[in-house]
mmCIF file of C-alpha atoms and ligand atoms in Angstrom:
data_model
loop_
_atom_site.group_PDB
_atom_site.id
_atom_site.type_symbol
_atom_site.label_atom_id
_atom_site.label_comp_id
_atom_site.label_asym_id
_atom_site.label_seq_id
_atom_site.Cartn_x
_atom_site.Cartn_y
_atom_site.Cartn_z
ATOM 1 C CA MET A 1 -1.017 17.352 13.193
ATOM 2 C CA ASN A 2 -0.402 17.144 9.226
ATOM 3 C CA ASP A 3 -2.470 14.563 7.944
ATOM 4 C CA GLN A 4 1.056 12.678 7.837
ATOM 5 C CA ALA A 5 1.578 12.270 11.300
ATOM 6 C CA GLU A 6 -1.662 12.120 11.737
ATOM 7 C CA SER A 7 -2.114 8.411 9.312
ATOM 8 C CA ALA A 8 1.905 7.674 11.301
ATOM 9 C CA ARG A 9 -0.088 7.301 14.396
ATOM 10 C CA LYS A 10 -2.753 5.825 13.411
ATOM 11 C CA LEU A 11 -0.633 3.173 12.366
ATOM 12 C CA GLU A 12 1.008 3.037 16.002
ATOM 13 C CA ASP A 13 -2.326 2.928 16.963
ATOM 14 C CA ALA A 14 -3.331 -0.275 15.697
ATOM 15 C CA LEU A 15 0.425 -1.980 15.912
ATOM 16 C CA ARG A 16 -0.180 -1.561 19.887
ATOM 17 C CA ALA A 17 -3.769 -2.438 19.948
ATOM 18 C CA GLU A 18 -2.057 -6.011 18.325
ATOM 19 C CA GLY A 19 0.083 -5.537 21.452
ATOM 20 C CA VAL A 20 3.526 -5.295 19.214
ATOM 21 C CA ARG A 21 5.335 -2.287 21.304
ATOM 22 C CA ILE A 22 6.532 1.022 19.065
ATOM 23 C CA THR A 23 10.036 1.106 19.527
ATOM 24 C CA ARG A 24 12.013 3.472 17.318
ATOM 25 C CA GLN A 25 12.420 0.975 14.780
ATOM 26 C CA ARG A 26 8.556 0.821 14.117
ATOM 27 C CA ALA A 27 8.291 4.675 14.708
ATOM 28 C CA ALA A 28 10.620 4.854 11.822
ATOM 29 C CA ILE A 29 8.640 2.706 9.940
ATOM 30 C CA LEU A 30 5.521 4.222 10.509
ATOM 31 C CA ARG A 31 6.017 7.154 9.380
ATOM 32 C CA VAL A 32 8.043 6.227 5.748
ATOM 33 C CA LEU A 33 4.577 4.387 5.313
ATOM 34 C CA ALA A 34 2.658 7.154 5.754
ATOM 35 C CA GLU A 35 5.079 9.316 4.192
ATOM 36 C CA ALA A 36 4.842 7.145 1.345
ATOM 37 C CA GLU A 37 2.930 7.981 -1.973
ATOM 38 C CA ASP A 38 4.658 5.710 -4.575
ATOM 39 C CA HIS A 39 3.549 1.692 -2.830
ATOM 40 C CA PRO A 40 7.203 1.239 -1.716
ATOM 41 C CA ASP A 41 8.802 -2.176 -1.631
ATOM 42 C CA ALA A 42 9.940 -3.335 1.270
ATOM 43 C CA THR A 43 14.081 -2.720 0.106
ATOM 44 C CA GLU A 44 12.830 0.018 -0.387
ATOM 45 C CA LEU A 45 10.482 1.215 3.135
ATOM 46 C CA HIS A 46 14.186 -0.590 4.282
ATOM 47 C CA ARG A 47 16.173 1.990 2.679
ATOM 48 C CA ARG A 48 13.767 5.353 3.383
ATOM 49 C CA ALA A 49 13.670 4.027 7.426
ATOM 50 C CA ARG A 50 16.894 3.731 7.441
ATOM 51 C CA ASP A 51 17.855 7.429 6.732
ATOM 52 C CA ILE A 52 15.564 8.338 9.734
ATOM 53 C CA ASP A 53 17.567 5.208 11.911
ATOM 54 C CA GLU A 54 19.699 3.085 11.175
ATOM 55 C CA SER A 55 19.809 0.155 13.542
ATOM 56 C CA VAL A 56 15.631 -0.674 11.224
ATOM 57 C CA SER A 57 17.070 -3.812 9.854
ATOM 58 C CA LEU A 58 14.996 -5.412 7.105
ATOM 59 C CA ALA A 59 14.069 -8.384 9.785
ATOM 60 C CA THR A 60 11.912 -5.597 11.596
ATOM 61 C CA ILE A 61 10.853 -4.034 8.242
ATOM 62 C CA TYR A 62 8.458 -7.503 6.798
ATOM 63 C CA ARG A 63 7.700 -8.350 10.321
ATOM 64 C CA THR A 64 6.293 -4.573 11.404
ATOM 65 C CA LEU A 65 4.439 -5.656 7.952
ATOM 66 C CA ALA A 66 3.685 -8.439 8.356
ATOM 67 C CA ALA A 67 1.338 -7.421 11.763
ATOM 68 C CA LEU A 68 0.059 -4.839 9.194
ATOM 69 C CA GLU A 69 -1.136 -6.222 7.109
ATOM 70 C CA GLU A 70 -2.467 -8.399 9.616
ATOM 71 C CA GLN A 71 -4.453 -6.130 11.201
ATOM 72 C CA GLY A 72 -5.966 -4.724 7.933
ATOM 73 C CA ILE A 73 -3.916 -1.657 8.029
ATOM 74 C CA VAL A 74 -1.591 -1.782 5.152
ATOM 75 C CA HIS A 75 -2.532 -3.896 1.635
ATOM 76 C CA ARG A 76 0.041 -6.007 0.400
ATOM 77 C CA HIS A 77 0.279 -5.613 -3.413
ATOM 78 C CA THR A 78 1.398 -8.668 -5.350
ATOM 79 C CA PHE A 79 1.749 -6.913 -8.676
ATOM 80 C CA GLU A 80 3.351 -9.416 -11.598
ATOM 81 C CA GLY A 81 7.125 -9.403 -11.502
ATOM 82 C CA THR A 82 8.004 -6.827 -8.658
ATOM 83 C CA PRO A 83 8.067 -8.046 -4.833
ATOM 84 C CA SER A 84 5.709 -7.328 -3.087
ATOM 85 C CA ARG A 85 4.272 -3.110 -2.485
ATOM 86 C CA PHE A 86 2.362 -1.865 -0.112
ATOM 87 C CA GLU A 87 0.903 1.395 0.903
ATOM 88 C CA THR A 88 -2.013 2.180 3.643
ATOM 89 C CA ALA A 89 -5.227 1.263 3.758
ATOM 90 C CA GLU A 90 -6.931 4.478 4.973
ATOM 91 C CA ALA A 91 -6.550 5.743 1.461
ATOM 92 C CA ASP A 92 -10.098 5.893 -0.318
ATOM 93 C CA HIS A 93 -10.412 2.671 -2.700
ATOM 94 C CA HIS A 94 -8.901 2.559 -5.683
ATOM 95 C CA ASP A 95 -6.849 0.576 -8.586
ATOM 96 C CA HIS A 96 -3.783 0.796 -9.858
ATOM 97 C CA ILE A 97 -2.392 0.426 -13.223
ATOM 98 C CA ILE A 98 1.533 -0.864 -13.448
ATOM 99 C CA ASP A 99 3.919 0.898 -15.492
ATOM 100 C CA VAL A 100 5.371 -2.883 -17.615
ATOM 101 C CA ASP A 101 8.274 -1.222 -18.161
ATOM 102 C CA THR A 102 9.184 1.173 -15.609
ATOM 103 C CA GLY A 103 7.462 -0.382 -13.057
ATOM 104 C CA ASP A 104 5.279 2.552 -12.198
ATOM 105 C CA VAL A 105 2.169 2.564 -10.251
ATOM 106 C CA VAL A 106 -0.449 5.041 -11.019
ATOM 107 C CA GLU A 107 -3.579 5.052 -8.822
ATOM 108 C CA PHE A 108 -7.170 5.353 -10.758
ATOM 109 C CA ARG A 109 -10.714 5.323 -9.511
ATOM 110 C CA SER A 110 -13.372 4.947 -12.144
ATOM 111 C CA ASP A 111 -17.246 5.372 -11.068
ATOM 112 C CA LYS A 112 -17.826 3.647 -13.737
ATOM 113 C CA ILE A 113 -15.834 1.114 -13.552
ATOM 114 C CA GLU A 114 -17.274 0.611 -9.916
ATOM 115 C CA ARG A 115 -21.107 0.694 -11.188
ATOM 116 C CA LEU A 116 -20.735 -2.272 -13.907
ATOM 117 C CA GLN A 117 -18.661 -4.331 -11.921
ATOM 118 C CA ALA A 118 -21.894 -3.926 -9.275
ATOM 119 C CA GLU A 119 -24.043 -4.656 -12.070
ATOM 120 C CA ILE A 120 -22.127 -7.862 -12.520
ATOM 121 C CA ALA A 121 -22.021 -9.502 -9.349
ATOM 122 C CA ALA A 122 -25.824 -8.547 -9.446
ATOM 123 C CA GLU A 123 -26.617 -10.304 -12.316
ATOM 124 C CA LEU A 124 -24.626 -13.550 -10.805
ATOM 125 C CA GLY A 125 -26.477 -12.898 -8.332
ATOM 126 C CA TYR A 126 -23.885 -11.159 -5.834
ATOM 127 C CA ASP A 127 -23.022 -8.021 -3.524
ATOM 128 C CA VAL A 128 -19.635 -6.929 -4.603
ATOM 129 C CA VAL A 129 -17.811 -7.226 -0.621
ATOM 130 C CA ARG A 130 -14.156 -5.592 -2.660
ATOM 131 C CA HIS A 131 -12.899 -6.047 -5.491
ATOM 132 C CA ARG A 132 -8.992 -5.657 -6.362
ATOM 133 C CA LEU A 133 -8.169 -4.128 -10.123
ATOM 134 C CA GLU A 134 -5.187 -4.649 -11.678
ATOM 135 C CA LEU A 135 -3.869 -2.873 -15.433
ATOM 136 C CA TYR A 136 -0.892 -3.507 -16.578
ATOM 137 C CA CYS A 137 0.397 -1.400 -19.287
ATOM 138 C CA ARG A 138 2.158 0.137 -21.794
ATOM 139 C CA ARG A 139 2.787 4.060 -22.196
ATOM 140 C CA ARG A 140 1.514 5.322 -25.744
ATOM 141 C CA ARG A 141 4.560 6.468 -27.504
ATOM 142 C CA ASP A 142 3.039 9.318 -29.768
HETATM 143 ZN ZN1 LIG B 201 -2.625 2.357 -4.790
#
């Protein structure tokens, strides 16, 4: 089984655990989510899911995303100036750069930043439970 099939399977299991029946439409949505690497929004997920199953409605997309989000296995990102975008939560922790001109989302991870955040929290008497870091950026022209 490849990674995407396994990832889609995990999403299915999580939905079943919620008592959600895996319909053909939902299976299509899960496959699209598992394959996405670009943090698509609901409209884009809908477009891709319809390539697999024409009967997928936008309402089903929203309901499925809500159930997956509830389970903590899909992360919703509300980046400024864009509709909510989604990714599966199983990826290792990473932060995001949002290109303010194109809306592109770039993932990065910095051990330096992770350490610094833990230090700052500790100085204030806290342990970091989780965090999200978003850098709004413009590509350099040179
Ligand atoms: Zn990401």
